[in-house]
Short mmCIF file of C-alpha atoms and ligand atoms in Angstrom, two decimals:
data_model
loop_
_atom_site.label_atom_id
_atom_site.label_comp_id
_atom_site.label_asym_id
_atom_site.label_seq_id
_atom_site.Cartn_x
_atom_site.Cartn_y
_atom_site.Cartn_z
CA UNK A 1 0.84 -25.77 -9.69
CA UNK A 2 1.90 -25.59 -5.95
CA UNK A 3 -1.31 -24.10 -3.57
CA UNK A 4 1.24 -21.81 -1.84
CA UNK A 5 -0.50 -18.53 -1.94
CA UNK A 6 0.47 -15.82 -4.08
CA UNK A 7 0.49 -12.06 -3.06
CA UNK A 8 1.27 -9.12 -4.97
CA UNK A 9 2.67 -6.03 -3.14
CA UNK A 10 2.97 -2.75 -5.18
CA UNK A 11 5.54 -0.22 -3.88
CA UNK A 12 7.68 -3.17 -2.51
CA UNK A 13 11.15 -2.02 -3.63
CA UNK A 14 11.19 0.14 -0.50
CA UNK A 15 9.54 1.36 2.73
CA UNK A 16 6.50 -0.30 4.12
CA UNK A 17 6.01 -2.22 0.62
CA UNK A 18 9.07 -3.92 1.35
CA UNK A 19 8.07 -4.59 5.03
CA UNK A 20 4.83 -5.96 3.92
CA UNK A 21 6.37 -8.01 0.91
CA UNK A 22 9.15 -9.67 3.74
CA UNK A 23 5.92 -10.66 6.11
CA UNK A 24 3.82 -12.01 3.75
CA UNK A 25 6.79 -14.07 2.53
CA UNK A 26 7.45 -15.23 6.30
CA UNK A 27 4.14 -16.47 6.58
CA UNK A 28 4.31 -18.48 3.47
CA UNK A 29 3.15 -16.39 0.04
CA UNK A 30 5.16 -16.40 -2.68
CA UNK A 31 5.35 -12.88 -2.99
CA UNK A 32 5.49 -10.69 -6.42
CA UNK A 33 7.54 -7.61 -5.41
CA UNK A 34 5.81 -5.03 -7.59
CA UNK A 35 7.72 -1.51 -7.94
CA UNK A 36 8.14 1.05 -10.70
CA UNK A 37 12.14 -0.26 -11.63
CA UNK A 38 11.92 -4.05 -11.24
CA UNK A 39 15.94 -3.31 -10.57
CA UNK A 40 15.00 -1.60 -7.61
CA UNK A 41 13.00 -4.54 -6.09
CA UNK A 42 16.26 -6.72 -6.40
CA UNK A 43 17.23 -5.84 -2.31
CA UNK A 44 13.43 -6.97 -0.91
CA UNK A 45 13.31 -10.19 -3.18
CA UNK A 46 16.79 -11.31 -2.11
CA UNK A 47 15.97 -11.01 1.42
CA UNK A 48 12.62 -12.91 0.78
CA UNK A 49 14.84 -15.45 -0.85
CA UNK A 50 17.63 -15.57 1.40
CA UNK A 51 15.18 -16.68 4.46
CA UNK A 52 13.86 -19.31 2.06
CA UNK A 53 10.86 -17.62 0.79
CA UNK A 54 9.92 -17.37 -3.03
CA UNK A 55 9.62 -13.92 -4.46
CA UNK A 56 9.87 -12.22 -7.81
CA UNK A 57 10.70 -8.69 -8.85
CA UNK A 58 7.94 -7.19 -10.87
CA UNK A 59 8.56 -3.94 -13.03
CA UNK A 60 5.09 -1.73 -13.36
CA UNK A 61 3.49 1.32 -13.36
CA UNK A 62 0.35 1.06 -11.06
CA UNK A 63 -1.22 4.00 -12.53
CA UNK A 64 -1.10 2.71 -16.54
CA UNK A 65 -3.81 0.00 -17.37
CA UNK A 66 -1.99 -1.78 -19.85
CA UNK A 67 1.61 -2.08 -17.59
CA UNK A 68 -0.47 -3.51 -14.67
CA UNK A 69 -2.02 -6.29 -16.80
CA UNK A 70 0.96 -6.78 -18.20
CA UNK A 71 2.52 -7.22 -14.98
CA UNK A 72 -0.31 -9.91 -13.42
CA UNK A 73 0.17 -11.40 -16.29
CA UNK A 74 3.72 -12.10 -15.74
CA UNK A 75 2.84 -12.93 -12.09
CA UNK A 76 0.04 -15.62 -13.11
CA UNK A 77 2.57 -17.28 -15.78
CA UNK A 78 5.55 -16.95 -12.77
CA UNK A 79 4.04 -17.95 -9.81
CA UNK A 80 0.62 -18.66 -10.18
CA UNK A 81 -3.07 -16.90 -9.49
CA UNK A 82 -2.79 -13.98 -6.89
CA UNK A 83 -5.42 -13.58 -4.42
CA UNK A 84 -3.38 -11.20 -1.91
CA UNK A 85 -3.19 -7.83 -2.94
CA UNK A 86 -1.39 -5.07 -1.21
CA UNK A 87 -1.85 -1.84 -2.47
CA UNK A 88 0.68 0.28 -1.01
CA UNK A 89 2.22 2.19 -4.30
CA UNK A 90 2.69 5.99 -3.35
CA UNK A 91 4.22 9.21 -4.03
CA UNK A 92 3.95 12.74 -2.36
CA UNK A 93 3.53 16.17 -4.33
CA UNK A 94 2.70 18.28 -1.28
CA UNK A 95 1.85 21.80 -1.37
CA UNK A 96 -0.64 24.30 -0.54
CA UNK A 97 -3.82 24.81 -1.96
CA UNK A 98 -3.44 27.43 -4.07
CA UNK A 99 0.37 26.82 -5.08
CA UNK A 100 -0.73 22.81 -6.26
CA UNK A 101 -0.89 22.22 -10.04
CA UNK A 102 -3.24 20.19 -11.94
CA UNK A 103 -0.16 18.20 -12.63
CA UNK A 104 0.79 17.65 -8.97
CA UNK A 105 -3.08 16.80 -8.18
CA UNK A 106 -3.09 14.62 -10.98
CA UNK A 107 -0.24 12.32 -10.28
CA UNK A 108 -0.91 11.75 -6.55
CA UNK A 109 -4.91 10.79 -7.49
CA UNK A 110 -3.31 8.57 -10.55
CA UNK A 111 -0.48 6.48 -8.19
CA UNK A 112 -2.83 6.02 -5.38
CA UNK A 113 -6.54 5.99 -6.45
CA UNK A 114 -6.28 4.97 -10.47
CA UNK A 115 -2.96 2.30 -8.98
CA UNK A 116 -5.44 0.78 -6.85
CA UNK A 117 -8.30 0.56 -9.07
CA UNK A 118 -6.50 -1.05 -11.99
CA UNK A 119 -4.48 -3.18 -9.63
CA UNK A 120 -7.37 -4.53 -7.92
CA UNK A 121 -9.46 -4.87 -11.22
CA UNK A 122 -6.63 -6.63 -12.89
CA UNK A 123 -6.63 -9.05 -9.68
CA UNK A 124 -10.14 -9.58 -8.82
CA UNK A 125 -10.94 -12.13 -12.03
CA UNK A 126 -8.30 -14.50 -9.88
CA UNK A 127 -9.86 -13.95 -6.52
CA UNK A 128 -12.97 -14.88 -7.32
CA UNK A 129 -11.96 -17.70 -9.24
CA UNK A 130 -10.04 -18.84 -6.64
CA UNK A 131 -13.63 -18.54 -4.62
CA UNK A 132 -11.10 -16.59 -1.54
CA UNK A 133 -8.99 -13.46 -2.01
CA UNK A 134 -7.51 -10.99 0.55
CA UNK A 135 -7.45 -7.27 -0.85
CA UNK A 136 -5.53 -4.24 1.34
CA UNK A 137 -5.47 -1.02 0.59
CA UNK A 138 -3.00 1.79 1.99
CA UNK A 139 -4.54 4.85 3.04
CA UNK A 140 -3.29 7.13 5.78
CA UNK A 141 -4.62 9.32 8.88
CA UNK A 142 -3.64 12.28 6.20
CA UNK A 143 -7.42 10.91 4.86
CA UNK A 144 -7.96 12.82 7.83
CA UNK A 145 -7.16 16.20 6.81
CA UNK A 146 -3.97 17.40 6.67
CA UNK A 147 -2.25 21.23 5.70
CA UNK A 148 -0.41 20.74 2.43
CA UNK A 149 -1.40 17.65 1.23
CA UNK A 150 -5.04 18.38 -0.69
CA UNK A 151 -4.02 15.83 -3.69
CA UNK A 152 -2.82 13.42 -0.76
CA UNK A 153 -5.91 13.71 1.56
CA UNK A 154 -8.53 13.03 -1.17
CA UNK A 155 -6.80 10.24 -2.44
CA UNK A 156 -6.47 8.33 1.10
CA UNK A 157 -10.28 9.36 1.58
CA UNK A 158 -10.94 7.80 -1.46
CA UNK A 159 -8.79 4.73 -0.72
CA UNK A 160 -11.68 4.13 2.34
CA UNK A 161 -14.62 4.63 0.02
CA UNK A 162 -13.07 1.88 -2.94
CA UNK A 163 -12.11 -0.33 0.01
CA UNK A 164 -15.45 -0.48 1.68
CA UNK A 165 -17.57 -0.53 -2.38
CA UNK A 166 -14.72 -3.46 -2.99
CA UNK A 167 -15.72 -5.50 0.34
CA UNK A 168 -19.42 -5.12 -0.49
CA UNK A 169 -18.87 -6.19 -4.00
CA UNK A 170 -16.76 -9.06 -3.49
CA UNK A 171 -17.86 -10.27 -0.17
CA UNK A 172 -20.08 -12.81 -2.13
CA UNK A 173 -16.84 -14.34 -3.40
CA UNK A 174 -14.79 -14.81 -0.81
CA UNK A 175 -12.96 -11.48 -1.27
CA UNK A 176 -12.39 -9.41 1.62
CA UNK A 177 -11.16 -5.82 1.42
CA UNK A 178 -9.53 -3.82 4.20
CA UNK A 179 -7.71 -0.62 4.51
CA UNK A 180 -4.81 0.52 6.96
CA UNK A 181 -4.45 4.16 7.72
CA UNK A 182 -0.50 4.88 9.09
CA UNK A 183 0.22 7.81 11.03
CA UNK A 184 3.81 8.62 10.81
CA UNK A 185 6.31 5.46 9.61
CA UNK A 186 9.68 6.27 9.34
CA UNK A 187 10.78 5.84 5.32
CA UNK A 188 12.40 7.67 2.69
CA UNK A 189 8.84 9.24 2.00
CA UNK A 190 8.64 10.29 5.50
CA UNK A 191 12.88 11.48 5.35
CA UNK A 192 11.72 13.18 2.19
CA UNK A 193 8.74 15.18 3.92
CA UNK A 194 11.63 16.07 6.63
CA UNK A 195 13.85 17.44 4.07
CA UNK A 196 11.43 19.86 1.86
CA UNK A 197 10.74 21.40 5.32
CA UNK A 198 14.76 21.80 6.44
CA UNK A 199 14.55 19.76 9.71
CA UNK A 200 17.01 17.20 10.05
CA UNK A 201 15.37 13.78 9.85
CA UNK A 202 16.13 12.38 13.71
CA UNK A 203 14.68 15.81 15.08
CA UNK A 204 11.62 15.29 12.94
CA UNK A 205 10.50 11.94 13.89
CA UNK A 206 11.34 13.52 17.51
CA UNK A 207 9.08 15.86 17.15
CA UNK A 208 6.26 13.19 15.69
CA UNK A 209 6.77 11.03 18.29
CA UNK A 210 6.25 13.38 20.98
CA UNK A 211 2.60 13.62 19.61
CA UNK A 212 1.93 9.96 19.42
CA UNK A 213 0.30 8.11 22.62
CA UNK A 214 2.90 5.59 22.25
CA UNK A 215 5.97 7.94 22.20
CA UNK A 216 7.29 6.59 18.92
CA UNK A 217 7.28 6.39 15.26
CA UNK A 218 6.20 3.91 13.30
CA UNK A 219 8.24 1.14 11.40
CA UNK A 220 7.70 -0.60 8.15
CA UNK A 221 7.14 -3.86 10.52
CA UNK A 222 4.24 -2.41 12.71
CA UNK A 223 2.18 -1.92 9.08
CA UNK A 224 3.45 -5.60 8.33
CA UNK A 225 1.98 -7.13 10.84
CA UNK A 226 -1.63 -5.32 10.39
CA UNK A 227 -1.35 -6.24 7.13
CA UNK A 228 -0.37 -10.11 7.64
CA UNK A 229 -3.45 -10.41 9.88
CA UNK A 230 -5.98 -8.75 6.83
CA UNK A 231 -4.10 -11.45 4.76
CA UNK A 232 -4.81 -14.23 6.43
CA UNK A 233 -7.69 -16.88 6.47
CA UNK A 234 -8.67 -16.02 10.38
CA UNK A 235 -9.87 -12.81 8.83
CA UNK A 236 -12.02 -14.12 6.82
CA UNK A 237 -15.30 -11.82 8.35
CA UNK A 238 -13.68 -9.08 8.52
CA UNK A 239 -13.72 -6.47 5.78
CA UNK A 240 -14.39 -3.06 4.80
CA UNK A 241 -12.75 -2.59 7.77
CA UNK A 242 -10.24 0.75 8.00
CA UNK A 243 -7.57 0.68 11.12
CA UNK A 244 -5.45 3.19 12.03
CA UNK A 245 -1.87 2.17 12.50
CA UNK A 246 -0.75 5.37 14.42
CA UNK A 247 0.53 4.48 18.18
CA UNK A 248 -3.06 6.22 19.26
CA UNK A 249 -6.79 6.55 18.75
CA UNK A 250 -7.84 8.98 15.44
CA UNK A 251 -11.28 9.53 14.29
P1 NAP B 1 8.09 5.14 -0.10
O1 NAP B 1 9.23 4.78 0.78
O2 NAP B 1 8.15 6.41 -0.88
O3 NAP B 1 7.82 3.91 -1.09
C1 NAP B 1 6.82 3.97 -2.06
C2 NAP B 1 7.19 3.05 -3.20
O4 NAP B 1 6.14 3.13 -4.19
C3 NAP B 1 8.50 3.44 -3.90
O5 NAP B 1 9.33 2.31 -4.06
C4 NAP B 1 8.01 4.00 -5.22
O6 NAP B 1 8.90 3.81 -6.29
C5 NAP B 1 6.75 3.18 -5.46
N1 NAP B 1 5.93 3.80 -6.48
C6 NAP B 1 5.65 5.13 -6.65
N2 NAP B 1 4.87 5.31 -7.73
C7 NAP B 1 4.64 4.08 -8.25
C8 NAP B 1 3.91 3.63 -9.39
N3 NAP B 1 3.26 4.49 -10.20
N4 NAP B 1 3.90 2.30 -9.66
C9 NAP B 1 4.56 1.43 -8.86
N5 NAP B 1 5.27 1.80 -7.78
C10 NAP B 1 5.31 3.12 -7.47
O7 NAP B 1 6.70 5.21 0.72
P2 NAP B 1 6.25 4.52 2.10
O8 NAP B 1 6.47 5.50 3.18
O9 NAP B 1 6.80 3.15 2.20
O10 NAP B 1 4.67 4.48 1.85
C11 NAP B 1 3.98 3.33 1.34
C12 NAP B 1 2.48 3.60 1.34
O11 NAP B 1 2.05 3.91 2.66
C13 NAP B 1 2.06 4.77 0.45
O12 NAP B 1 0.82 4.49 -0.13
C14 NAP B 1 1.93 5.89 1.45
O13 NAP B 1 1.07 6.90 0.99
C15 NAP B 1 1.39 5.16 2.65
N6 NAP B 1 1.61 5.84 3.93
C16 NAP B 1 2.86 6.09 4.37
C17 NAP B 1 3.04 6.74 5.60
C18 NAP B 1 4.40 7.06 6.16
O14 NAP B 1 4.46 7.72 7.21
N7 NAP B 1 5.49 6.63 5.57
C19 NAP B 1 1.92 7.13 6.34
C20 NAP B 1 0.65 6.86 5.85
C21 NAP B 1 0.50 6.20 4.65
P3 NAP B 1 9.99 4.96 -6.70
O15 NAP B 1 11.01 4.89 -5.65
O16 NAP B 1 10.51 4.53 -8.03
O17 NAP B 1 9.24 6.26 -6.72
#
């Protein structure tokens, strides 16, 4: 077995998965590109493997138990151990308070919360194995508070809360575990957000950046790159850590 380094980013077929799954590949993981349709991963694993990284596509569900063992399973037999995990699976089923279903509240806590639990459960056992590990977890200045987005909120809150009970648990290990909190990055999820509301998407991230410190949006690449440094053996004492990605301060 080679001692590259294996990651596994969920969400990776797309978006700031994919961003984080071409970094980590540039720095030297072999990279499992984790998505919901392993068809759909087929555009970030061909540009991993078309700069000369290694990278498979990975079908799962983050939010079943038994289809994310599965998959790690397939990733441990493929390309070995993984001790990188990103957790960046997501979906968005905005809506007020009192219009939200049980169904809609249900399905964001399940992708994001229950995804990260069994994804990081499923991972751990190689981590500390492996005596090192790197875990990051996605959650978002919406952890903040944020109209419309209840289901959304509580699950990035929550993201901070496993992150920083993961850090303390693993520490002894070798395992660090960080979170990154995004403001506004410009992907389909943010394009879709633009469209339930009728503005076009150009005049919406317009609008967001005029609101940001640094007078722009966010890219896939700027999450990346936060991301690359939680990954990597420098950061070794540093964990439980949450930073805001968001061109400005937020507290
Ligand atoms: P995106 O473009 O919608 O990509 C999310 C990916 O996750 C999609 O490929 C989606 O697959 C996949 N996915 C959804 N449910 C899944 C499941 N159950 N199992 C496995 N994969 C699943 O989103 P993004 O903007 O890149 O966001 C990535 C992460 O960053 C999310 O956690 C999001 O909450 C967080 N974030 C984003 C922003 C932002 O401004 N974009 C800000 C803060 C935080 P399908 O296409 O098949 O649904």
């Amino acid at each position: 077995m080679s001692t590259q380094k294996v990651a596994i980013v969920t969400g990776a077929a797309r978006g700031i998965g994919a961003g984080v799954a071409k970094r980590l590949a540039a720095d030297g993981l072999a990279v499992a590109v984790l998505d919901l349709d392993a068809g759909a991963c087929a555009d970030t694993v061909s540009a991993i493997t078309g700069d000369g990284g290694k990278a498979i596509a990975v079908g799962a569900d983050v939010s079943k138990e038994e289809s994310v063992k599965a998959a790690v399973e397939k990733v441990v037999e493929e390309l070995g151990p993984p001790t990188v995990l990103v957790n960046n699976a997501g979906i968005l089923r905005d809506n007020l308070l009192f219009k939200m279903s049980v169904d809609d509240w249900d399905a964001v806590l399940g992708v994001h919360l229950r995804g990260a639990f069994n994804m990081s459960k499923a991972c751990q056992k190689h981590m500390v194995d492996a005596g090192w590990g790197r875990i990051v977890n996605l959650s978002s200045t919406s952890a903040l508070g944020n109209r419309g987005q209840a289901n959304y909120s509580a699950a990035k809150a929550g993201m901070q809360g496993f992150t920083k009970t993961l850090a303390i648990e693993l520490g002894q290990f070798g395992v660090t575990a960080n979170a990154i909190a995004p403001g506004f990055i410009a992907t389909e999820m943010t394009a879709a957000t633009a469209e339930r509301v009728g503005v076009p998407f150009e005049d919406f991230k317009k609008a967001a950046a005029a609101e940001i410190p640094v007078q722009r949006t966010g890219l896939p690449e700027d999450i990346a790159h936060t991301a690359s440094f939680f990954a990597s053996e420098g950061a070794g004492f540093v964990s439980g850590q949450v930073i805001y990605v968001a061109g400005g301060p937020k507290d």
